[in-house]
mmCIF file of C-alpha atoms and ligand atoms in Angstrom:
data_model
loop_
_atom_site.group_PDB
_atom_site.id
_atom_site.type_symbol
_atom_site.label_atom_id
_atom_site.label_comp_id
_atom_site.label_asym_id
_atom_site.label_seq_id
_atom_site.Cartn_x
_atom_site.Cartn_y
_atom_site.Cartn_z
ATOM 1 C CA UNK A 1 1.450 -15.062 13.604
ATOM 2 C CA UNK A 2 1.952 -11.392 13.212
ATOM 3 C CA UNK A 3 -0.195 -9.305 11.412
ATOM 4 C CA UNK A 4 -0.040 -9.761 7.549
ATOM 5 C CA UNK A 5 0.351 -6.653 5.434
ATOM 6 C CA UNK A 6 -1.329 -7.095 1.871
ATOM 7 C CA UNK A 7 -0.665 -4.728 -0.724
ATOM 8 C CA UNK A 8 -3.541 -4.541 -3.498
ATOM 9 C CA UNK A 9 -2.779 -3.330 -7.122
ATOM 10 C CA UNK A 10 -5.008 -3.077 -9.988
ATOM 11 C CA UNK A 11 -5.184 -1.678 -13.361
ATOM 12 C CA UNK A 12 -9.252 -1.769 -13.605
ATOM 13 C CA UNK A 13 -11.039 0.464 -15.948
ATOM 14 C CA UNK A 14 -14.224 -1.112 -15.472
ATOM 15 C CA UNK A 15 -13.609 -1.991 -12.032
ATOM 16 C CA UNK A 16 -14.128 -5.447 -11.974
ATOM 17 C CA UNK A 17 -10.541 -6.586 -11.880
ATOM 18 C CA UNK A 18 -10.665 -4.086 -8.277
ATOM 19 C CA UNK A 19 -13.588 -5.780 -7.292
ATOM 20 C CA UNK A 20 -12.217 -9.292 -7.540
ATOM 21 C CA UNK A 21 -8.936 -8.100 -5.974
ATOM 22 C CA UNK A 22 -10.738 -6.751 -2.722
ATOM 23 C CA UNK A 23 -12.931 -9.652 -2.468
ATOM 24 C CA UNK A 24 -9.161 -11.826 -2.109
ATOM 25 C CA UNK A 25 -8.096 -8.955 0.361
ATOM 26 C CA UNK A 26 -11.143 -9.350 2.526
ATOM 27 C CA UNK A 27 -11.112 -13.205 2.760
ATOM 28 C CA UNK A 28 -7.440 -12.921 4.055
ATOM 29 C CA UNK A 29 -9.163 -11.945 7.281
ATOM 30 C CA UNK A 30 -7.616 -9.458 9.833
ATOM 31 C CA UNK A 31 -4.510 -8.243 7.776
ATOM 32 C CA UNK A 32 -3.398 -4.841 6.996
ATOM 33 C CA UNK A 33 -4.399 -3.698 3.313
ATOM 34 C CA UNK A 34 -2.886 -1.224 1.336
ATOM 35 C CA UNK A 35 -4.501 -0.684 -2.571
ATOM 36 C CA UNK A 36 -2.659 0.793 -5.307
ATOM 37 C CA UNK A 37 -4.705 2.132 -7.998
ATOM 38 C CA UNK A 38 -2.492 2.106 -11.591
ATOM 39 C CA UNK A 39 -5.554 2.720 -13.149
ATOM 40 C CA UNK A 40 -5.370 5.883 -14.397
ATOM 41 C CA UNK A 41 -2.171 7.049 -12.794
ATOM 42 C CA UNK A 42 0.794 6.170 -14.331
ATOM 43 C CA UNK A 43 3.093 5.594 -11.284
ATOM 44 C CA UNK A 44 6.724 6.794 -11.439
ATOM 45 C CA UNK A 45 7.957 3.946 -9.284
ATOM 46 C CA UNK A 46 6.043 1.807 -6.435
ATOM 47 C CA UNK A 47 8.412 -0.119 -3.960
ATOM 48 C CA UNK A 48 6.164 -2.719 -2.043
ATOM 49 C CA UNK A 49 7.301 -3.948 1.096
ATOM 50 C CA UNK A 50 4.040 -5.838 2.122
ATOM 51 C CA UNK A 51 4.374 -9.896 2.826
ATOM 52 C CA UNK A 52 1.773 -10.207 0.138
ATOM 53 C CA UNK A 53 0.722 -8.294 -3.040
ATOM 54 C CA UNK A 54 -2.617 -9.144 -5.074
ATOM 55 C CA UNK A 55 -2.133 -7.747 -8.428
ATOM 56 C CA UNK A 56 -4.763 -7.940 -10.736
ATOM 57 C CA UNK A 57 -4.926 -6.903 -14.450
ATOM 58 C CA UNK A 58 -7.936 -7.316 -16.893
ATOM 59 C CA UNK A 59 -7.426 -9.573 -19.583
ATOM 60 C CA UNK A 60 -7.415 -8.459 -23.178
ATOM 61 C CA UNK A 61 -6.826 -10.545 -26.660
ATOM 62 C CA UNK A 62 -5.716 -13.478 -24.612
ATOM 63 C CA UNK A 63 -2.780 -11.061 -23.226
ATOM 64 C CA UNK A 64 -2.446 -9.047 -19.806
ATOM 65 C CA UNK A 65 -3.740 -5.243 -21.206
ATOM 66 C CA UNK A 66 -0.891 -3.171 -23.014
ATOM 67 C CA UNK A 67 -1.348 -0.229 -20.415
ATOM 68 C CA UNK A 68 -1.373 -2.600 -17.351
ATOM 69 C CA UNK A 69 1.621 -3.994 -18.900
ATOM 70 C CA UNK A 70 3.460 -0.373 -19.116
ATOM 71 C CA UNK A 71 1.761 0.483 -15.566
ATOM 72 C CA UNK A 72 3.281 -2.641 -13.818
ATOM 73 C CA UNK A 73 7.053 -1.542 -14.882
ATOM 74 C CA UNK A 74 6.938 0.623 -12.210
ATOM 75 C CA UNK A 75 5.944 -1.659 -9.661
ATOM 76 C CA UNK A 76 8.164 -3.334 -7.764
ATOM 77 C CA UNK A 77 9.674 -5.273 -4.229
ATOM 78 C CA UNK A 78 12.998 -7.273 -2.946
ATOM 79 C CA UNK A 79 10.038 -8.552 -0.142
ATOM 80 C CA UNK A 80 6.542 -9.334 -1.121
ATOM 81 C CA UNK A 81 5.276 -12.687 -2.755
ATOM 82 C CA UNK A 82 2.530 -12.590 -5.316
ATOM 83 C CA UNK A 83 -0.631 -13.232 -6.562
ATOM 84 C CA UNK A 84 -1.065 -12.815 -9.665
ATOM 85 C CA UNK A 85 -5.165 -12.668 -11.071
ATOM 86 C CA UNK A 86 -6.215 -11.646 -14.306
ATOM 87 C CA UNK A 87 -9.703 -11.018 -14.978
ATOM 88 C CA UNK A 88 -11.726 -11.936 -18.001
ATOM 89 C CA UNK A 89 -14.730 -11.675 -19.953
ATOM 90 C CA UNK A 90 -15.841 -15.455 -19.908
ATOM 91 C CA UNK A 91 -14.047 -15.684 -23.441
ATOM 92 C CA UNK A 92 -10.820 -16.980 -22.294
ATOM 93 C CA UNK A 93 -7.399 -15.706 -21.159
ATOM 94 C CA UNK A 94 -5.316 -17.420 -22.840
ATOM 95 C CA UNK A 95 -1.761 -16.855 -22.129
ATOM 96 C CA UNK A 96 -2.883 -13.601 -19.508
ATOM 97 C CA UNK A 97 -1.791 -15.151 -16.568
ATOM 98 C CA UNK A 98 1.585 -16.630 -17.342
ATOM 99 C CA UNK A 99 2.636 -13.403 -18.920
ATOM 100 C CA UNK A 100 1.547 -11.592 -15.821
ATOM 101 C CA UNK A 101 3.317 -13.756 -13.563
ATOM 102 C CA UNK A 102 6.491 -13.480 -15.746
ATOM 103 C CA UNK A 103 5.993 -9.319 -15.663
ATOM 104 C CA UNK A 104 5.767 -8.885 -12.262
ATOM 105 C CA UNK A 105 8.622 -11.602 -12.169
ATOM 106 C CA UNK A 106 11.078 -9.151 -13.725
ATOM 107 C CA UNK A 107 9.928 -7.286 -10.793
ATOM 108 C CA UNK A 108 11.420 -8.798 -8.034
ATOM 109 C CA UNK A 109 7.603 -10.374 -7.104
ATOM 110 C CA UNK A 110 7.906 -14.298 -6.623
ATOM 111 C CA UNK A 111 4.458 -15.633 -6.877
ATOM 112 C CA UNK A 112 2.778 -17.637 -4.111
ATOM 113 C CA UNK A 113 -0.820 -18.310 -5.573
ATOM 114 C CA UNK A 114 -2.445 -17.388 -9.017
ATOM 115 C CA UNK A 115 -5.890 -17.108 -10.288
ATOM 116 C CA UNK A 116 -8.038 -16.330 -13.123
ATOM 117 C CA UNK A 117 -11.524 -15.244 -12.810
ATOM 118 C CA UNK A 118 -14.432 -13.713 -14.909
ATOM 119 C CA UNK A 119 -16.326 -10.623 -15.122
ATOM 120 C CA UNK A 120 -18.541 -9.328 -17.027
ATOM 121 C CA UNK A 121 -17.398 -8.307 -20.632
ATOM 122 C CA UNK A 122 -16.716 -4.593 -21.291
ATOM 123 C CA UNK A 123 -18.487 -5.119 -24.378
ATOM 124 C CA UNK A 124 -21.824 -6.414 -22.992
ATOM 125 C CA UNK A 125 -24.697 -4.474 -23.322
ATOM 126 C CA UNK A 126 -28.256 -5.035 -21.742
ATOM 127 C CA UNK A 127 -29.825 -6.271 -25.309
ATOM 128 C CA UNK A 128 -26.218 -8.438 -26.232
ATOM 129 C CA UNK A 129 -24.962 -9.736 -22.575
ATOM 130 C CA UNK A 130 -21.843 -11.406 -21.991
ATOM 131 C CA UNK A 131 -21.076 -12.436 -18.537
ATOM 132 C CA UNK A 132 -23.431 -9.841 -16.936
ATOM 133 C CA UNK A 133 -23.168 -9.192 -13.318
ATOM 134 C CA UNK A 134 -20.241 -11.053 -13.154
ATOM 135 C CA UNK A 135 -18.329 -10.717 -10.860
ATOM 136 C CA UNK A 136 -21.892 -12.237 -8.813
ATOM 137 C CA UNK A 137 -21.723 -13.212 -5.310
ATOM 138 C CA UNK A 138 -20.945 -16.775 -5.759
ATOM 139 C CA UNK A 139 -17.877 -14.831 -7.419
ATOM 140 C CA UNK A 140 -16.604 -12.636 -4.863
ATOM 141 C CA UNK A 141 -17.186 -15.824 -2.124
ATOM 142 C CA UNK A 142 -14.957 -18.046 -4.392
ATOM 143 C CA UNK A 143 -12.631 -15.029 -4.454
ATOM 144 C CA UNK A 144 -12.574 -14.670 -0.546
ATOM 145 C CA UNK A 145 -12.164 -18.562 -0.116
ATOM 146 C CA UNK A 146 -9.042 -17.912 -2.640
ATOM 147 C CA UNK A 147 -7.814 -15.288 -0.290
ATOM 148 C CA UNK A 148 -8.176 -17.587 3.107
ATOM 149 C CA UNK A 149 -5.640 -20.053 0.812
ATOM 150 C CA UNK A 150 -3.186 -17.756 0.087
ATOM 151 C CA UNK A 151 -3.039 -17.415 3.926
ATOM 152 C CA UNK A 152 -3.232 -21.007 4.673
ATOM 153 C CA UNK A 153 -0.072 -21.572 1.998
ATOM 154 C CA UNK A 154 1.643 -17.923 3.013
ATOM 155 C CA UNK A 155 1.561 -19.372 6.718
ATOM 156 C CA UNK A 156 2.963 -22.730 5.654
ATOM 157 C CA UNK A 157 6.151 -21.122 4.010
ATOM 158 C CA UNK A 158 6.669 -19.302 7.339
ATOM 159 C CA UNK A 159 6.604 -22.391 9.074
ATOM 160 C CA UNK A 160 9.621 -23.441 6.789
ATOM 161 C CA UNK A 161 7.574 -25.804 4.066
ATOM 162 C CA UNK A 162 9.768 -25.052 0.472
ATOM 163 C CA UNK A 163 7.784 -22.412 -2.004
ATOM 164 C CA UNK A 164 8.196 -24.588 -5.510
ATOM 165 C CA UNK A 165 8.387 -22.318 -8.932
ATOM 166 C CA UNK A 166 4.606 -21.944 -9.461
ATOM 167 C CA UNK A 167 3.176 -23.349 -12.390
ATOM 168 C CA UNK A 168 0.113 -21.711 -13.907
ATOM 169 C CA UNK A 169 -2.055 -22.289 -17.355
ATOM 170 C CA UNK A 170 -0.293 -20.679 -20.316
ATOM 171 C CA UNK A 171 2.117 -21.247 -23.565
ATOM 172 C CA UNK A 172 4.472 -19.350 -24.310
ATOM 173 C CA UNK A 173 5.383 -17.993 -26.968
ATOM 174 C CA UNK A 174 2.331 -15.996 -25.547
ATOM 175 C CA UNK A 175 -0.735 -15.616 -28.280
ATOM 176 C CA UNK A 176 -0.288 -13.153 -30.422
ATOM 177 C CA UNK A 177 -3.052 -10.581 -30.491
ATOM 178 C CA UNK A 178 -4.816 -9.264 -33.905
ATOM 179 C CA UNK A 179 -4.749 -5.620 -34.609
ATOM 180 C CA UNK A 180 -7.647 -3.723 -33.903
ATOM 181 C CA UNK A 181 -8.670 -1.301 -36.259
ATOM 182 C CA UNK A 182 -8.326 2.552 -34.136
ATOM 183 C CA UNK A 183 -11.841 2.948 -32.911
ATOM 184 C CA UNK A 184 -13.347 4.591 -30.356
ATOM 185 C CA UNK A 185 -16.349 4.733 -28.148
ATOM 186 C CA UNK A 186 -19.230 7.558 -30.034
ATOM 187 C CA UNK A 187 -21.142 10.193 -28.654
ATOM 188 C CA UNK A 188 -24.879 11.422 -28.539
ATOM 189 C CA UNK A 189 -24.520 14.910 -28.489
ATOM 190 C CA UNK A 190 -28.219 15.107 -27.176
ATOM 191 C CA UNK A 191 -27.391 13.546 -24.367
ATOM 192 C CA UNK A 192 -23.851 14.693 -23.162
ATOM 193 C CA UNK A 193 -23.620 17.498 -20.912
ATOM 194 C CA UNK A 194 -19.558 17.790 -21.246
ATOM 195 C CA UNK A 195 -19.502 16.924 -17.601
ATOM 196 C CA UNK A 196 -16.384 15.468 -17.722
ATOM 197 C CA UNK A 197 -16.959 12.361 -16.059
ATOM 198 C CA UNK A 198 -15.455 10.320 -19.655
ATOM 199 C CA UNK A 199 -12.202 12.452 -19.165
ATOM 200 C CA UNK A 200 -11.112 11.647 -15.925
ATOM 201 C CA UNK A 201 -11.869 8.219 -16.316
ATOM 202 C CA UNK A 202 -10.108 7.270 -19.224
ATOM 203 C CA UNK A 203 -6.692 5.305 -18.623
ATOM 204 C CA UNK A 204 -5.142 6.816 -21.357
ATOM 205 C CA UNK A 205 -6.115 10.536 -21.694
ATOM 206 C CA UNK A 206 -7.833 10.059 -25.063
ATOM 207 C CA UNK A 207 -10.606 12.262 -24.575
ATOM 208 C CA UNK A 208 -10.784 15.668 -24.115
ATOM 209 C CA UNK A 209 -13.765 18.658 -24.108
ATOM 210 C CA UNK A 210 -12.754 21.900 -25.814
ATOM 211 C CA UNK A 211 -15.378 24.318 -25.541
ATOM 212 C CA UNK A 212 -18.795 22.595 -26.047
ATOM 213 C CA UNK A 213 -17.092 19.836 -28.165
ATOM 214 C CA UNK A 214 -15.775 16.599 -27.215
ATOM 215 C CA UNK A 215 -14.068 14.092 -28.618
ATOM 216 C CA UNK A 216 -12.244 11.214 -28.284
ATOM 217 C CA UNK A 217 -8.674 10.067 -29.920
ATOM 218 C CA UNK A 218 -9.222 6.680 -31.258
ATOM 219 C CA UNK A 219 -5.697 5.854 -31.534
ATOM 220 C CA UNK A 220 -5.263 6.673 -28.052
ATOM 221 C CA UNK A 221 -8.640 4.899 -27.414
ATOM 222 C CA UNK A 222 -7.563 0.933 -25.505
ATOM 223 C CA UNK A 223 -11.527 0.156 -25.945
ATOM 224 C CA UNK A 224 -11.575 -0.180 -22.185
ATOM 225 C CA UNK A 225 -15.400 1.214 -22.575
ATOM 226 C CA UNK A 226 -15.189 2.628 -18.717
ATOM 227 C CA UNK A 227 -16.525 6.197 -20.366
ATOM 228 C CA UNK A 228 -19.208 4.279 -22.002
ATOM 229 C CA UNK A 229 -20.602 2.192 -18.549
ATOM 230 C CA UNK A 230 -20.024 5.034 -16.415
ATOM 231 C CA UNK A 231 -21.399 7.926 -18.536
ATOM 232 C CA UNK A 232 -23.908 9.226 -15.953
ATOM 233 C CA UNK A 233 -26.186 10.243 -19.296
ATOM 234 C CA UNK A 234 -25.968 7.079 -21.019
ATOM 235 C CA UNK A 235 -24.798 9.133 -23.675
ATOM 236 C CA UNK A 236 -21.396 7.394 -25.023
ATOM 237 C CA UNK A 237 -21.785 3.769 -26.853
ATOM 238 C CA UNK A 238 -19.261 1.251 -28.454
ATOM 239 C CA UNK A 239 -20.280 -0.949 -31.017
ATOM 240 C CA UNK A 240 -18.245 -3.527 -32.581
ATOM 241 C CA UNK A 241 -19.485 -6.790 -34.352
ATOM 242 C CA UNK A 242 -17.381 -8.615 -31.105
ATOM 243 C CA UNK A 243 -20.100 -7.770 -29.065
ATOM 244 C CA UNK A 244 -22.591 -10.381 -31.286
ATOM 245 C CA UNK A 245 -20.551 -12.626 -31.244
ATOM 246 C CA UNK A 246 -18.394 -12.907 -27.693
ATOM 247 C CA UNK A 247 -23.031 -12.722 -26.694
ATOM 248 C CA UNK A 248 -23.761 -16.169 -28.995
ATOM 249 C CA UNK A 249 -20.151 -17.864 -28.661
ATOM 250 C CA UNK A 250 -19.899 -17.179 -24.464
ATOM 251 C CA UNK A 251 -23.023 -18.448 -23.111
ATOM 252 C CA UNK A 252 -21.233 -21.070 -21.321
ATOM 253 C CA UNK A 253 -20.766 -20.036 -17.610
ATOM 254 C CA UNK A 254 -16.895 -20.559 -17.175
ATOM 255 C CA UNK A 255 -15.805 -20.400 -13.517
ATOM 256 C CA UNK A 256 -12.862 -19.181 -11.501
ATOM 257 C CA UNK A 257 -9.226 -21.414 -11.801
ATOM 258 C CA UNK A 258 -6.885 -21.647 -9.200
ATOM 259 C CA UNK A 259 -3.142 -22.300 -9.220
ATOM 260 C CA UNK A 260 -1.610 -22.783 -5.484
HETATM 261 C C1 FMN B 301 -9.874 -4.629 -25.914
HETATM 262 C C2 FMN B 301 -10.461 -5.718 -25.076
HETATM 263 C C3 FMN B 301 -10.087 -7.031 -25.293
HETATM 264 C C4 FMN B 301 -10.635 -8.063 -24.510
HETATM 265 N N1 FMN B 301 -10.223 -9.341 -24.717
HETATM 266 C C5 FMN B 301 -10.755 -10.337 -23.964
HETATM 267 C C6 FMN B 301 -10.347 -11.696 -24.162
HETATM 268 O O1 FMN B 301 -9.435 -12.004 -24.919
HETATM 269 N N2 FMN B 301 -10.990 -12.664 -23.452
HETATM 270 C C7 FMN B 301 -12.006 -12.381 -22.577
HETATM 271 O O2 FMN B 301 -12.586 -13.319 -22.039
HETATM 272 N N3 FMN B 301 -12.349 -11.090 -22.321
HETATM 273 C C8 FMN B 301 -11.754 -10.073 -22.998
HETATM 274 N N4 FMN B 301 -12.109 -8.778 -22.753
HETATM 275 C C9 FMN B 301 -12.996 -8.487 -21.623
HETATM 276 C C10 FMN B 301 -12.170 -8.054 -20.443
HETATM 277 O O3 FMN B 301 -11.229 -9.043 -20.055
HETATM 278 C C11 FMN B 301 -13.032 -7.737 -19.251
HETATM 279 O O4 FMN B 301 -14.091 -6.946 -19.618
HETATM 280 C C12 FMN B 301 -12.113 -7.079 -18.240
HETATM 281 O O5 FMN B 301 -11.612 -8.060 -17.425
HETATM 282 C C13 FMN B 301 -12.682 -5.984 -17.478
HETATM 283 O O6 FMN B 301 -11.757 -5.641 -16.456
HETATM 284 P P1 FMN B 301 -11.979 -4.321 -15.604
HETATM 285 O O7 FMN B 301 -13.428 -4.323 -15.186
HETATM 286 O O8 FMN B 301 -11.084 -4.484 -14.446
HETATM 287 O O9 FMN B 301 -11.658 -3.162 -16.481
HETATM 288 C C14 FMN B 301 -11.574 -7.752 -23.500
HETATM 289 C C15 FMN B 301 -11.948 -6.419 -23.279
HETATM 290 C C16 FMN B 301 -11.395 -5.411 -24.055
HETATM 291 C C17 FMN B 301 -11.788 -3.994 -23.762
#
């Protein structure tokens, strides 16, 4: 068989939904990759004309995030088949991965394989942990298995075997999500050295230094919490009484689902 050509899109402020994407990449074996990163760019328009595309989105309320959602607009094909993955933080995802396979639909993107895995919770913190170190490596070796099945099924299709409408957990209509009251991730102004690092992280532009202040637009603000786990001074935090309780209610270890 010819070389495959994978194309690998994320929306992944925390990088987990990347990680999990790559790991699917990597156990497709010796094919061509190509990664999109909508994390932070908004893209005018991406045309994919890979065999395969691996999108994956982080799950949030239940629902595929609103900014992935806007991002994936602008990503389309008339050629590649799908795999849609959401990510999530051992919570649940609800209706996530039906509504992402029915985005990327509208997209031209007929989906081949579909999965849902989990990651560590943006919210965790050290003393309140939900789902840390998740993606772990049992993870990332039951993503790579996942990506050695696409192959297997991708390979089958060539062959001539019929691609049937993929069915994947979900209701529709899809959850609807609560409002969140506009908050945003705080600073210690002992500890920040306006290095900048927050801004040009941030999906969504909501924070911005002006002189020696900084601050951050909690409208704006998705609650993605990348500024607060990559803040090289540990200086931004988030709290929010989810964080309590997502740490007492997710113990359970939930573990990857597959739809093929
Ligand atoms: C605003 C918000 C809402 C979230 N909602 C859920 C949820 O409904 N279920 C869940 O298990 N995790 C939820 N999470 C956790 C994220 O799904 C998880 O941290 C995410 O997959 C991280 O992806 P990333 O590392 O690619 O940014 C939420 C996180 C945020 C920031």
């Amino acid at each position: 068989m010819e070389r495959l050509s994978v194309s690998v899109v994320y929306f992944s402020p925390t990088r987990t939904s990347a990680a999990i994407a790559r790991a699917i990449a990597a156990g497709m074996g010796n094919v061509a990759v190509k990664e999109y990163d909508i994390t932070c760019d908004a893209p005018e328009s991406i045309r994919l004309d890979s065999d395969i595309a691996i999108m994956a989105v982080p799950v949030y309320g239940g629902r595929v995030a609103e900014t992935a959602v806007e991002r994936l607009k602008h990503v389309s094909t008339s050629v590649a088949l799908a795999v849609p993955v959401v990510v999530y933080g051992n919570r649940d995802y609800e209706d996530a991965l039906l509504e992402l396979k029915d985005i990327i639909g509208e997209q031209g993107f007929v989906s081949l394989a579909a999965a849902a895995f989990i990651c560590e919770h943006s919210y965790s913190r050290p003393e309140m942990p939900i789902a840390e170190g998740r993606p772990d490596a049992e993870d990332l070796e039951k993503a790579r298995n996942f990506g050695a099945t696409i192959v297997a099924k991708f390979a089958g299709i060539k062959k001539g075997k019929e691609l049937l409408p993929l069915q994947v957990k979900g209701n529709y209509p899809y959850r609807v999500k609560g409002t969140s009251a506009p908050i945003a991730p705080v600073v210690d102004a002992e500890k920040c050295l306006l290095c900048g690092v927050c801004v040009d992280l941030c999906p969504v532009d909501a924070i911005t230094i002006a002189g020696d202040k900084i601050s951050t637009d909690p409208v704006l603000c998705i609650k993605c919490c990348a500024c607060v786990k990559y803040c090289p001074e540990d200086a931004r935090s988030f709290d929010t009484p989810y964080t309590a309780m997502l740490h007492e209610k997710c113990k359970l270890r939930r573990e990857p689902e597959y739809f093929v």
